[in-house]
mmCIF file with all atom_site columns, C-alpha atoms in Angstrom:
data_model
loop_
_atom_site.group_PDB
_atom_site.id
_atom_site.type_symbol
_atom_site.label_atom_id
_atom_site.label_alt_id
_atom_site.label_comp_id
_atom_site.label_asym_id
_atom_site.label_entity_id
_atom_site.label_seq_id
_atom_site.pdbx_PDB_ins_code
_atom_site.Cartn_x
_atom_site.Cartn_y
_atom_site.Cartn_z
_atom_site.occupancy
_atom_site.B_iso_or_equiv
_atom_site.pdbx_formal_charge
_atom_site.auth_seq_id
_atom_site.auth_comp_id
_atom_site.auth_asym_id
_atom_site.auth_atom_id
_atom_site.pdbx_PDB_model_num
ATOM 1   C CA . GLY A 1 1   ? 76.474 -34.921 32.610 1.00 0.00 ? 1391 GLY A CA 1
ATOM 2   C CA . ALA A 1 2   ? 73.828 -37.630 33.175 1.00 0.00 ? 1392 ALA A CA 1
ATOM 3   C CA . VAL A 1 3   ? 71.177 -38.221 30.232 1.00 0.00 ? 1393 VAL A CA 1
ATOM 4   C CA . VAL A 1 4   ? 68.458 -40.226 30.493 1.00 0.00 ? 1394 VAL A CA 1
ATOM 5   C CA . SER A 1 5   ? 66.579 -41.124 27.439 1.00 0.00 ? 1395 SER A CA 1
ATOM 6   C CA . GLN A 1 6   ? 62.853 -41.696 27.260 1.00 0.00 ? 1396 GLN A CA 1
ATOM 7   C CA . HIS A 1 7   ? 61.136 -43.003 24.351 1.00 0.00 ? 1397 HIS A CA 1
ATOM 8   C CA . PRO A 1 8   ? 58.562 -42.664 22.848 1.00 0.00 ? 1398 PRO A CA 1
ATOM 9   C CA . SER A 1 9   ? 58.149 -39.136 22.891 1.00 0.00 ? 1399 SER A CA 1
ATOM 10  C CA . TRP A 1 10  ? 54.387 -39.465 21.763 1.00 0.00 ? 1400 TRP A CA 1
ATOM 11  C CA . VAL A 1 11  ? 52.162 -41.917 21.368 1.00 0.00 ? 1401 VAL A CA 1
ATOM 12  C CA . ILE A 1 12  ? 48.703 -42.210 20.342 1.00 0.00 ? 1402 ILE A CA 1
ATOM 13  C CA . CYS A 1 13  ? 46.750 -45.141 20.463 1.00 0.00 ? 1403 CYS A CA 1
ATOM 14  C CA . LYS A 1 14  ? 43.063 -46.373 20.878 1.00 0.00 ? 1404 LYS A CA 1
ATOM 15  C CA . SER A 1 15  ? 41.237 -46.987 23.916 1.00 0.00 ? 1405 SER A CA 1
ATOM 16  C CA . GLY A 1 16  ? 41.732 -50.563 25.162 1.00 0.00 ? 1406 GLY A CA 1
ATOM 17  C CA . THR A 1 17  ? 45.137 -51.252 23.907 1.00 0.00 ? 1407 THR A CA 1
ATOM 18  C CA . SER A 1 18  ? 48.654 -51.383 26.217 1.00 0.00 ? 1408 SER A CA 1
ATOM 19  C CA . VAL A 1 19  ? 51.056 -48.823 25.910 1.00 0.00 ? 1409 VAL A CA 1
ATOM 20  C CA . LYS A 1 20  ? 55.018 -49.450 27.135 1.00 0.00 ? 1410 LYS A CA 1
ATOM 21  C CA . ILE A 1 21  ? 57.238 -46.304 27.654 1.00 0.00 ? 1411 ILE A CA 1
ATOM 22  C CA . GLU A 1 22  ? 60.887 -47.035 28.162 1.00 0.00 ? 1412 GLU A CA 1
ATOM 23  C CA . CYS A 1 23  ? 63.343 -44.953 30.122 1.00 0.00 ? 1413 CYS A CA 1
ATOM 24  C CA . ARG A 1 24  ? 66.908 -45.374 29.872 1.00 0.00 ? 1414 ARG A CA 1
ATOM 25  C CA . SER A 1 25  ? 70.082 -43.734 31.468 1.00 0.00 ? 1415 SER A CA 1
ATOM 26  C CA . LEU A 1 26  ? 72.677 -43.694 29.034 1.00 0.00 ? 1416 LEU A CA 1
ATOM 27  C CA . ASP A 1 27  ? 76.175 -42.599 30.814 1.00 0.00 ? 1417 ASP A CA 1
ATOM 28  C CA . PHE A 1 28  ? 75.439 -43.765 34.418 1.00 0.00 ? 1418 PHE A CA 1
ATOM 29  C CA . GLN A 1 29  ? 73.806 -46.720 36.355 1.00 0.00 ? 1419 GLN A CA 1
ATOM 30  C CA . ALA A 1 30  ? 70.410 -45.491 37.794 1.00 0.00 ? 1420 ALA A CA 1
ATOM 31  C CA . THR A 1 31  ? 69.707 -47.776 40.931 1.00 0.00 ? 1421 THR A CA 1
ATOM 32  C CA . THR A 1 32  ? 66.439 -46.140 41.362 1.00 0.00 ? 1422 THR A CA 1
ATOM 33  C CA . MET A 1 33  ? 64.272 -44.658 38.378 1.00 0.00 ? 1423 MET A CA 1
ATOM 34  C CA . PHE A 1 34  ? 61.167 -42.776 39.300 1.00 0.00 ? 1424 PHE A CA 1
ATOM 35  C CA . TRP A 1 35  ? 58.003 -42.580 37.104 1.00 0.00 ? 1425 TRP A CA 1
ATOM 36  C CA . TYR A 1 36  ? 55.788 -39.048 37.438 1.00 0.00 ? 1426 TYR A CA 1
ATOM 37  C CA . ARG A 1 37  ? 52.696 -37.908 35.730 1.00 0.00 ? 1427 ARG A CA 1
ATOM 38  C CA . GLN A 1 38  ? 52.150 -34.146 34.798 1.00 0.00 ? 1428 GLN A CA 1
ATOM 39  C CA . PHE A 1 39  ? 48.736 -32.781 33.831 1.00 0.00 ? 1429 PHE A CA 1
ATOM 40  C CA . PRO A 1 40  ? 48.593 -29.440 32.123 1.00 0.00 ? 1430 PRO A CA 1
ATOM 41  C CA . LYS A 1 41  ? 50.247 -26.708 33.671 1.00 0.00 ? 1431 LYS A CA 1
ATOM 42  C CA . GLN A 1 42  ? 50.530 -28.228 36.801 1.00 0.00 ? 1432 GLN A CA 1
ATOM 43  C CA . SER A 1 43  ? 53.442 -29.688 38.598 1.00 0.00 ? 1433 SER A CA 1
ATOM 44  C CA . LEU A 1 44  ? 54.793 -33.475 38.511 1.00 0.00 ? 1434 LEU A CA 1
ATOM 45  C CA . MET A 1 45  ? 52.905 -36.240 40.436 1.00 0.00 ? 1435 MET A CA 1
ATOM 46  C CA . LEU A 1 46  ? 54.896 -39.084 41.859 1.00 0.00 ? 1436 LEU A CA 1
ATOM 47  C CA . MET A 1 47  ? 53.505 -42.531 40.417 1.00 0.00 ? 1437 MET A CA 1
ATOM 48  C CA . ALA A 1 48  ? 55.912 -44.981 41.394 1.00 0.00 ? 1438 ALA A CA 1
ATOM 49  C CA . THR A 1 49  ? 59.820 -45.391 42.665 1.00 0.00 ? 1439 THR A CA 1
ATOM 50  C CA . SER A 1 50  ? 61.426 -48.524 41.306 1.00 0.00 ? 1440 SER A CA 1
ATOM 51  C CA . ASN A 1 51  ? 64.566 -49.824 42.272 1.00 0.00 ? 1441 ASN A CA 1
ATOM 52  C CA . GLU A 1 52  ? 66.578 -52.333 39.976 1.00 0.00 ? 1442 GLU A CA 1
ATOM 53  C CA . GLY A 1 53  ? 65.461 -55.746 40.442 1.00 0.00 ? 1443 GLY A CA 1
ATOM 54  C CA . SER A 1 54  ? 62.892 -55.712 42.626 1.00 0.00 ? 1444 SER A CA 1
ATOM 55  C CA . LYS A 1 55  ? 59.135 -54.161 42.635 1.00 0.00 ? 1445 LYS A CA 1
ATOM 56  C CA . ALA A 1 56  ? 58.295 -50.791 42.589 1.00 0.00 ? 1446 ALA A CA 1
ATOM 57  C CA . THR A 1 57  ? 56.693 -48.678 45.161 1.00 0.00 ? 1447 THR A CA 1
ATOM 58  C CA . TYR A 1 58  ? 53.412 -47.164 44.614 1.00 0.00 ? 1448 TYR A CA 1
ATOM 59  C CA . GLU A 1 59  ? 52.139 -43.758 45.748 1.00 0.00 ? 1449 GLU A CA 1
ATOM 60  C CA . GLN A 1 60  ? 48.674 -43.930 47.088 1.00 0.00 ? 1450 GLN A CA 1
ATOM 61  C CA . GLY A 1 61  ? 45.952 -43.665 44.633 1.00 0.00 ? 1451 GLY A CA 1
ATOM 62  C CA . VAL A 1 62  ? 48.021 -45.148 41.597 1.00 0.00 ? 1452 VAL A CA 1
ATOM 63  C CA . GLU A 1 63  ? 47.222 -48.654 40.524 1.00 0.00 ? 1453 GLU A CA 1
ATOM 64  C CA . LYS A 1 64  ? 49.472 -51.277 40.443 1.00 0.00 ? 1454 LYS A CA 1
ATOM 65  C CA . ASP A 1 65  ? 47.944 -53.224 37.916 1.00 0.00 ? 1455 ASP A CA 1
ATOM 66  C CA . LYS A 1 66  ? 46.959 -50.231 35.680 1.00 0.00 ? 1456 LYS A CA 1
ATOM 67  C CA . PHE A 1 67  ? 50.365 -48.907 35.566 1.00 0.00 ? 1457 PHE A CA 1
ATOM 68  C CA . LEU A 1 68  ? 52.945 -51.816 35.543 1.00 0.00 ? 1458 LEU A CA 1
ATOM 69  C CA . ILE A 1 69  ? 56.629 -50.663 36.234 1.00 0.00 ? 1459 ILE A CA 1
ATOM 70  C CA . ASN A 1 70  ? 59.676 -53.147 35.526 1.00 0.00 ? 1460 ASN A CA 1
ATOM 71  C CA . HIS A 1 71  ? 63.101 -52.079 36.605 1.00 0.00 ? 1461 HIS A CA 1
ATOM 72  C CA . ALA A 1 72  ? 65.079 -55.313 35.121 1.00 0.00 ? 1462 ALA A CA 1
ATOM 73  C CA . SER A 1 73  ? 68.447 -53.499 34.824 1.00 0.00 ? 1463 SER A CA 1
ATOM 74  C CA . LEU A 1 74  ? 70.702 -50.617 36.149 1.00 0.00 ? 1464 LEU A CA 1
ATOM 75  C CA . THR A 1 75  ? 69.940 -48.671 32.685 1.00 0.00 ? 1465 THR A CA 1
ATOM 76  C CA . LEU A 1 76  ? 66.316 -49.523 31.688 1.00 0.00 ? 1466 LEU A CA 1
ATOM 77  C CA . SER A 1 77  ? 62.906 -49.282 33.292 1.00 0.00 ? 1467 SER A CA 1
ATOM 78  C CA . THR A 1 78  ? 59.577 -49.556 31.386 1.00 0.00 ? 1468 THR A CA 1
ATOM 79  C CA . LEU A 1 79  ? 56.013 -48.255 32.320 1.00 0.00 ? 1469 LEU A CA 1
ATOM 80  C CA . THR A 1 80  ? 53.166 -50.324 30.746 1.00 0.00 ? 1470 THR A CA 1
ATOM 81  C CA . VAL A 1 81  ? 49.796 -48.420 30.607 1.00 0.00 ? 1471 VAL A CA 1
ATOM 82  C CA . THR A 1 82  ? 47.602 -51.520 30.422 1.00 0.00 ? 1472 THR A CA 1
ATOM 83  C CA . SER A 1 83  ? 44.040 -51.493 28.921 1.00 0.00 ? 1473 SER A CA 1
ATOM 84  C CA . ALA A 1 84  ? 44.521 -47.418 28.566 1.00 0.00 ? 1474 ALA A CA 1
ATOM 85  C CA . HIS A 1 85  ? 41.371 -45.377 28.514 1.00 0.00 ? 1475 HIS A CA 1
ATOM 86  C CA . PRO A 1 86  ? 41.111 -41.615 27.552 1.00 0.00 ? 1476 PRO A CA 1
ATOM 87  C CA . GLU A 1 87  ? 41.478 -40.481 31.133 1.00 0.00 ? 1477 GLU A CA 1
ATOM 88  C CA . ASP A 1 88  ? 44.962 -42.170 31.212 1.00 0.00 ? 1478 ASP A CA 1
ATOM 89  C CA . SER A 1 89  ? 46.379 -39.473 28.569 1.00 0.00 ? 1479 SER A CA 1
ATOM 90  C CA . SER A 1 90  ? 49.032 -37.614 29.929 1.00 0.00 ? 1480 SER A CA 1
ATOM 91  C CA . PHE A 1 91  ? 52.209 -36.748 29.950 1.00 0.00 ? 1481 PHE A CA 1
ATOM 92  C CA . TYR A 1 92  ? 54.572 -39.343 31.758 1.00 0.00 ? 1482 TYR A CA 1
ATOM 93  C CA . ILE A 1 93  ? 58.223 -38.217 32.914 1.00 0.00 ? 1483 ILE A CA 1
ATOM 94  C CA . CYS A 1 94  ? 60.609 -40.776 33.959 1.00 0.00 ? 1484 CYS A CA 1
ATOM 95  C CA . SER A 1 95  ? 63.913 -40.048 36.083 1.00 0.00 ? 1485 SER A CA 1
ATOM 96  C CA . GLY A 1 96  ? 66.826 -42.235 36.744 1.00 0.00 ? 1486 GLY A CA 1
ATOM 97  C CA . ALA A 1 97  ? 69.056 -41.574 39.496 1.00 0.00 ? 1487 ALA A CA 1
ATOM 98  C CA . ASP A 1 98  ? 72.171 -43.094 42.156 1.00 0.00 ? 1488 ASP A CA 1
ATOM 99  C CA . SER A 1 99  ? 73.254 -42.251 45.248 1.00 0.00 ? 1489 SER A CA 1
ATOM 100 C CA . ASN A 1 100 ? 76.064 -39.749 43.492 1.00 0.00 ? 1490 ASN A CA 1
ATOM 101 C CA . GLN A 1 101 ? 73.708 -38.212 41.416 1.00 0.00 ? 1491 GLN A CA 1
ATOM 102 C CA . PRO A 1 102 ? 70.278 -36.281 41.840 1.00 0.00 ? 1492 PRO A CA 1
ATOM 103 C CA . GLN A 1 103 ? 67.403 -37.164 39.816 1.00 0.00 ? 1493 GLN A CA 1
ATOM 104 C CA . HIS A 1 104 ? 68.068 -36.682 35.839 1.00 0.00 ? 1494 HIS A CA 1
ATOM 105 C CA . PHE A 1 105 ? 64.851 -36.631 33.701 1.00 0.00 ? 1495 PHE A CA 1
ATOM 106 C CA . GLY A 1 106 ? 63.847 -37.610 30.461 1.00 0.00 ? 1496 GLY A CA 1
ATOM 107 C CA . ASP A 1 107 ? 62.058 -35.562 27.882 1.00 0.00 ? 1497 ASP A CA 1
ATOM 108 C CA . GLY A 1 108 ? 58.714 -36.769 28.611 1.00 0.00 ? 1498 GLY A CA 1
ATOM 109 C CA . THR A 1 109 ? 56.183 -38.748 26.748 1.00 0.00 ? 1499 THR A CA 1
ATOM 110 C CA . ARG A 1 110 ? 52.761 -37.480 25.714 1.00 0.00 ? 1500 ARG A CA 1
ATOM 111 C CA . LEU A 1 111 ? 50.268 -40.126 25.748 1.00 0.00 ? 1501 LEU A CA 1
ATOM 112 C CA . SER A 1 112 ? 46.795 -39.705 24.068 1.00 0.00 ? 1502 SER A CA 1
ATOM 113 C CA . ILE A 1 113 ? 44.064 -42.055 24.143 1.00 0.00 ? 1503 ILE A CA 1
ATOM 114 C CA . LEU A 1 114 ? 41.443 -41.873 21.670 1.00 0.00 ? 1504 LEU A CA 1
ATOM 115 C CA . GLY B 2 1   ? 55.846 -34.279 56.222 1.00 0.00 ? 79   GLY B CA 1
ATOM 116 C CA . ASN B 2 2   ? 58.041 -32.522 53.707 1.00 0.00 ? 80   ASN B CA 1
ATOM 117 C CA . SER B 2 3   ? 56.782 -29.581 51.379 1.00 0.00 ? 81   SER B CA 1
ATOM 118 C CA . VAL B 2 4   ? 57.709 -26.799 49.013 1.00 0.00 ? 82   VAL B CA 1
ATOM 119 C CA . THR B 2 5   ? 56.063 -23.552 48.850 1.00 0.00 ? 83   THR B CA 1
ATOM 120 C CA . GLN B 2 6   ? 56.842 -21.381 45.567 1.00 0.00 ? 84   GLN B CA 1
ATOM 121 C CA . MET B 2 7   ? 56.006 -18.029 44.233 1.00 0.00 ? 85   MET B CA 1
ATOM 122 C CA . GLU B 2 8   ? 53.059 -18.247 42.390 1.00 0.00 ? 86   GLU B CA 1
ATOM 123 C CA . GLY B 2 9   ? 53.080 -17.404 38.404 1.00 0.00 ? 87   GLY B CA 1
ATOM 124 C CA . PRO B 2 10  ? 53.130 -16.558 35.968 1.00 0.00 ? 88   PRO B CA 1
ATOM 125 C CA . VAL B 2 11  ? 55.535 -13.892 35.958 1.00 0.00 ? 89   VAL B CA 1
ATOM 126 C CA . THR B 2 12  ? 56.204 -11.650 32.958 1.00 0.00 ? 90   THR B CA 1
ATOM 127 C CA . LEU B 2 13  ? 59.728 -9.692  32.745 1.00 0.00 ? 91   LEU B CA 1
ATOM 128 C CA . SER B 2 14  ? 61.366 -7.771  29.855 1.00 0.00 ? 92   SER B CA 1
ATOM 129 C CA . GLU B 2 15  ? 64.414 -8.991  28.715 1.00 0.00 ? 93   GLU B CA 1
ATOM 130 C CA . GLU B 2 16  ? 67.533 -7.930  30.754 1.00 0.00 ? 94   GLU B CA 1
ATOM 131 C CA . ALA B 2 17  ? 65.300 -7.334  33.773 1.00 0.00 ? 95   ALA B CA 1
ATOM 132 C CA . PHE B 2 18  ? 66.151 -8.910  37.496 1.00 0.00 ? 96   PHE B CA 1
ATOM 133 C CA . LEU B 2 19  ? 64.754 -11.921 38.462 1.00 0.00 ? 97   LEU B CA 1
ATOM 134 C CA . THR B 2 20  ? 63.563 -13.772 41.869 1.00 0.00 ? 98   THR B CA 1
ATOM 135 C CA . ILE B 2 21  ? 61.298 -16.409 41.973 1.00 0.00 ? 99   ILE B CA 1
ATOM 136 C CA . ASN B 2 22  ? 60.677 -17.158 45.856 1.00 0.00 ? 100  ASN B CA 1
ATOM 137 C CA . CYS B 2 23  ? 60.861 -20.885 47.437 1.00 0.00 ? 101  CYS B CA 1
ATOM 138 C CA . THR B 2 24  ? 60.589 -21.722 50.856 1.00 0.00 ? 102  THR B CA 1
ATOM 139 C CA . TYR B 2 25  ? 60.608 -25.361 52.485 1.00 0.00 ? 103  TYR B CA 1
ATOM 140 C CA . THR B 2 26  ? 59.475 -27.529 55.401 1.00 0.00 ? 104  THR B CA 1
ATOM 141 C CA . ALA B 2 27  ? 61.510 -30.338 56.255 1.00 0.00 ? 105  ALA B CA 1
ATOM 142 C CA . THR B 2 28  ? 62.839 -32.824 59.168 1.00 0.00 ? 106  THR B CA 1
ATOM 143 C CA . GLY B 2 29  ? 66.846 -32.830 58.908 1.00 0.00 ? 107  GLY B CA 1
ATOM 144 C CA . TYR B 2 30  ? 68.839 -31.214 56.318 1.00 0.00 ? 108  TYR B CA 1
ATOM 145 C CA . PRO B 2 31  ? 67.434 -31.755 52.899 1.00 0.00 ? 109  PRO B CA 1
ATOM 146 C CA . SER B 2 32  ? 69.185 -31.031 49.604 1.00 0.00 ? 110  SER B CA 1
ATOM 147 C CA . LEU B 2 33  ? 67.516 -28.407 47.226 1.00 0.00 ? 111  LEU B CA 1
ATOM 148 C CA . PHE B 2 34  ? 66.929 -28.275 43.517 1.00 0.00 ? 112  PHE B CA 1
ATOM 149 C CA . TRP B 2 35  ? 65.941 -26.056 40.817 1.00 0.00 ? 113  TRP B CA 1
ATOM 150 C CA . TYR B 2 36  ? 64.763 -27.823 37.721 1.00 0.00 ? 114  TYR B CA 1
ATOM 151 C CA . VAL B 2 37  ? 63.818 -26.003 34.426 1.00 0.00 ? 115  VAL B CA 1
ATOM 152 C CA . GLN B 2 38  ? 61.159 -27.241 31.877 1.00 0.00 ? 116  GLN B CA 1
ATOM 153 C CA . TYR B 2 39  ? 61.145 -26.098 28.545 1.00 0.00 ? 117  TYR B CA 1
ATOM 154 C CA . PRO B 2 40  ? 57.792 -26.536 26.633 1.00 0.00 ? 118  PRO B CA 1
ATOM 155 C CA . GLY B 2 41  ? 56.963 -30.154 25.850 1.00 0.00 ? 119  GLY B CA 1
ATOM 156 C CA . GLU B 2 42  ? 60.076 -31.431 27.565 1.00 0.00 ? 120  GLU B CA 1
ATOM 157 C CA . GLY B 2 43  ? 61.289 -32.961 30.791 1.00 0.00 ? 121  GLY B CA 1
ATOM 158 C CA . LEU B 2 44  ? 62.799 -31.276 33.350 1.00 0.00 ? 122  LEU B CA 1
ATOM 159 C CA . GLN B 2 45  ? 66.563 -30.238 33.623 1.00 0.00 ? 123  GLN B CA 1
ATOM 160 C CA . LEU B 2 46  ? 68.626 -29.945 36.646 1.00 0.00 ? 124  LEU B CA 1
ATOM 161 C CA . LEU B 2 47  ? 69.556 -25.976 36.869 1.00 0.00 ? 125  LEU B CA 1
ATOM 162 C CA . LEU B 2 48  ? 71.125 -25.887 40.314 1.00 0.00 ? 126  LEU B CA 1
ATOM 163 C CA . LYS B 2 49  ? 71.565 -27.628 43.516 1.00 0.00 ? 127  LYS B CA 1
ATOM 164 C CA . ALA B 2 50  ? 72.736 -27.155 47.044 1.00 0.00 ? 128  ALA B CA 1
ATOM 165 C CA . THR B 2 51  ? 73.182 -29.663 49.639 1.00 0.00 ? 129  THR B CA 1
ATOM 166 C CA . LYS B 2 52  ? 73.615 -27.909 52.760 1.00 0.00 ? 130  LYS B CA 1
ATOM 167 C CA . ALA B 2 53  ? 73.128 -25.020 54.723 1.00 0.00 ? 131  ALA B CA 1
ATOM 168 C CA . ASP B 2 54  ? 74.747 -21.820 53.091 1.00 0.00 ? 132  ASP B CA 1
ATOM 169 C CA . ASP B 2 55  ? 75.864 -23.483 50.025 1.00 0.00 ? 133  ASP B CA 1
ATOM 170 C CA . LYS B 2 56  ? 75.257 -21.362 46.624 1.00 0.00 ? 134  LYS B CA 1
ATOM 171 C CA . GLY B 2 57  ? 74.244 -23.226 43.515 1.00 0.00 ? 135  GLY B CA 1
ATOM 172 C CA . SER B 2 58  ? 74.895 -21.809 40.398 1.00 0.00 ? 136  SER B CA 1
ATOM 173 C CA . ASN B 2 59  ? 74.440 -22.277 36.794 1.00 0.00 ? 137  ASN B CA 1
ATOM 174 C CA . LYS B 2 60  ? 73.644 -20.043 33.213 1.00 0.00 ? 138  LYS B CA 1
ATOM 175 C CA . GLY B 2 61  ? 73.865 -16.944 35.239 1.00 0.00 ? 139  GLY B CA 1
ATOM 176 C CA . PHE B 2 62  ? 71.295 -18.567 38.002 1.00 0.00 ? 140  PHE B CA 1
ATOM 177 C CA . GLU B 2 63  ? 72.042 -18.539 41.692 1.00 0.00 ? 141  GLU B CA 1
ATOM 178 C CA . ALA B 2 64  ? 70.356 -20.167 44.790 1.00 0.00 ? 142  ALA B CA 1
ATOM 179 C CA . THR B 2 65  ? 71.746 -19.985 48.094 1.00 0.00 ? 143  THR B CA 1
ATOM 180 C CA . TYR B 2 66  ? 70.613 -22.530 50.678 1.00 0.00 ? 144  TYR B CA 1
ATOM 181 C CA . ARG B 2 67  ? 69.163 -20.543 53.908 1.00 0.00 ? 145  ARG B CA 1
ATOM 182 C CA . LYS B 2 68  ? 68.339 -22.735 57.056 1.00 0.00 ? 146  LYS B CA 1
ATOM 183 C CA . GLU B 2 69  ? 67.377 -19.906 59.053 1.00 0.00 ? 147  GLU B CA 1
ATOM 184 C CA . THR B 2 70  ? 64.488 -18.941 56.744 1.00 0.00 ? 148  THR B CA 1
ATOM 185 C CA . THR B 2 71  ? 64.063 -22.116 55.116 1.00 0.00 ? 149  THR B CA 1
ATOM 186 C CA . SER B 2 72  ? 64.467 -20.551 51.467 1.00 0.00 ? 150  SER B CA 1
ATOM 187 C CA . PHE B 2 73  ? 65.781 -21.106 48.153 1.00 0.00 ? 151  PHE B CA 1
ATOM 188 C CA . HIS B 2 74  ? 65.244 -18.500 45.984 1.00 0.00 ? 152  HIS B CA 1
ATOM 189 C CA . LEU B 2 75  ? 66.028 -18.297 42.501 1.00 0.00 ? 153  LEU B CA 1
ATOM 190 C CA . GLU B 2 76  ? 67.845 -15.309 40.887 1.00 0.00 ? 154  GLU B CA 1
ATOM 191 C CA . LYS B 2 77  ? 69.360 -14.290 37.787 1.00 0.00 ? 155  LYS B CA 1
ATOM 192 C CA . GLY B 2 78  ? 70.481 -10.498 37.265 1.00 0.00 ? 156  GLY B CA 1
ATOM 193 C CA . SER B 2 79  ? 69.924 -10.184 33.701 1.00 0.00 ? 157  SER B CA 1
ATOM 194 C CA . VAL B 2 80  ? 67.064 -12.573 31.757 1.00 0.00 ? 158  VAL B CA 1
ATOM 195 C CA . GLN B 2 81  ? 66.973 -13.339 28.390 1.00 0.00 ? 159  GLN B CA 1
ATOM 196 C CA . VAL B 2 82  ? 64.180 -14.587 26.344 1.00 0.00 ? 160  VAL B CA 1
ATOM 197 C CA . SER B 2 83  ? 65.636 -17.955 26.024 1.00 0.00 ? 161  SER B CA 1
ATOM 198 C CA . ASP B 2 84  ? 64.851 -18.251 30.020 1.00 0.00 ? 162  ASP B CA 1
ATOM 199 C CA . SER B 2 85  ? 61.496 -18.453 29.346 1.00 0.00 ? 163  SER B CA 1
ATOM 200 C CA . ALA B 2 86  ? 59.941 -21.907 30.513 1.00 0.00 ? 164  ALA B CA 1
ATOM 201 C CA . VAL B 2 87  ? 58.582 -23.087 34.136 1.00 0.00 ? 165  VAL B CA 1
ATOM 202 C CA . TYR B 2 88  ? 60.818 -23.357 36.870 1.00 0.00 ? 166  TYR B CA 1
ATOM 203 C CA . PHE B 2 89  ? 60.251 -25.950 39.795 1.00 0.00 ? 167  PHE B CA 1
ATOM 204 C CA . CYS B 2 90  ? 62.098 -25.883 43.337 1.00 0.00 ? 168  CYS B CA 1
ATOM 205 C CA . ALA B 2 91  ? 62.319 -29.324 44.782 1.00 0.00 ? 169  ALA B CA 1
ATOM 206 C CA . LEU B 2 92  ? 63.601 -30.989 47.972 1.00 0.00 ? 170  LEU B CA 1
ATOM 207 C CA . GLY B 2 93  ? 65.233 -34.022 48.545 1.00 0.00 ? 171  GLY B CA 1
ATOM 208 C CA . GLY B 2 94  ? 66.984 -36.272 51.005 1.00 0.00 ? 172  GLY B CA 1
ATOM 209 C CA . LEU B 2 95  ? 70.770 -37.016 52.043 1.00 0.00 ? 173  LEU B CA 1
ATOM 210 C CA . ASN B 2 96  ? 70.891 -40.147 50.025 1.00 0.00 ? 174  ASN B CA 1
ATOM 211 C CA . PHE B 2 97  ? 70.650 -37.623 46.967 1.00 0.00 ? 175  PHE B CA 1
ATOM 212 C CA . GLY B 2 98  ? 69.388 -39.464 43.989 1.00 0.00 ? 176  GLY B CA 1
ATOM 213 C CA . ASN B 2 99  ? 67.791 -42.347 45.662 1.00 0.00 ? 177  ASN B CA 1
ATOM 214 C CA . GLU B 2 100 ? 65.051 -40.563 47.479 1.00 0.00 ? 178  GLU B CA 1
ATOM 215 C CA . LYS B 2 101 ? 62.030 -38.815 46.481 1.00 0.00 ? 179  LYS B CA 1
ATOM 216 C CA . LEU B 2 102 ? 61.688 -35.075 45.258 1.00 0.00 ? 180  LEU B CA 1
ATOM 217 C CA . THR B 2 103 ? 59.248 -32.972 46.673 1.00 0.00 ? 181  THR B CA 1
ATOM 218 C CA . PHE B 2 104 ? 58.597 -30.325 44.071 1.00 0.00 ? 182  PHE B CA 1
ATOM 219 C CA . GLY B 2 105 ? 56.736 -26.982 44.422 1.00 0.00 ? 183  GLY B CA 1
ATOM 220 C CA . THR B 2 106 ? 53.880 -26.146 42.075 1.00 0.00 ? 184  THR B CA 1
ATOM 221 C CA . GLY B 2 107 ? 56.057 -24.749 39.553 1.00 0.00 ? 185  GLY B CA 1
ATOM 222 C CA . THR B 2 108 ? 56.399 -20.779 38.235 1.00 0.00 ? 186  THR B CA 1
ATOM 223 C CA . ARG B 2 109 ? 55.719 -20.122 34.477 1.00 0.00 ? 187  ARG B CA 1
ATOM 224 C CA . LEU B 2 110 ? 58.072 -17.169 33.421 1.00 0.00 ? 188  LEU B CA 1
ATOM 225 C CA . THR B 2 111 ? 57.894 -15.364 30.021 1.00 0.00 ? 189  THR B CA 1
ATOM 226 C CA . ILE B 2 112 ? 60.334 -12.991 29.202 1.00 0.00 ? 190  ILE B CA 1
ATOM 227 C CA . ILE B 2 113 ? 59.635 -10.381 26.375 1.00 0.00 ? 191  ILE B CA 1
ATOM 228 C CA . PRO B 2 114 ? 61.943 -8.438  24.334 1.00 0.00 ? 192  PRO B CA 1
#
């Protein structure tokens, strides 16, 4: 089946630094990738949708300048949390999809900002 | 707009018990329906799907039938195991399969005790 790899799985960093999270589709070409945020014991909140080669579409209330998304190829999308602060600490999950596949999710990245 | 209402958890069952997790939806048109499972500290895995009315999705002993007349997609398993302990999400998507946003339910935490 379709596999999406997300890296890193866990990152701890100081407040004010930027953190990049990678999402790769390993055995299919993900024309669309989605980025979600999940708070403890809650459902997934869609942050943005990105299509290869074009700008991401952000959900209402998500800061574009804070959460930079790049989808430069059909197998790679990145989320950069810029100038991270403790309130950005969360579990971030990506998914990849194409017209023939439902969304397949990465294993998530647990981000802790000190 | 689209919405998914999912059975509130947590649900605790004994091993080999019968499981039902209710899911109903509101949508325009004819959505695709999904069940995803999330194990602790991991991303979501697609458990099963159905793309049209009366379709039955099945996987690993789990089943769900797309009921248009009751707008439901209840998840069932005849005999649960300890390894089924996880959070289960019902989700609704569009006809363009993976390239459209998913609307998730709130998730149901399932614990199976030996």
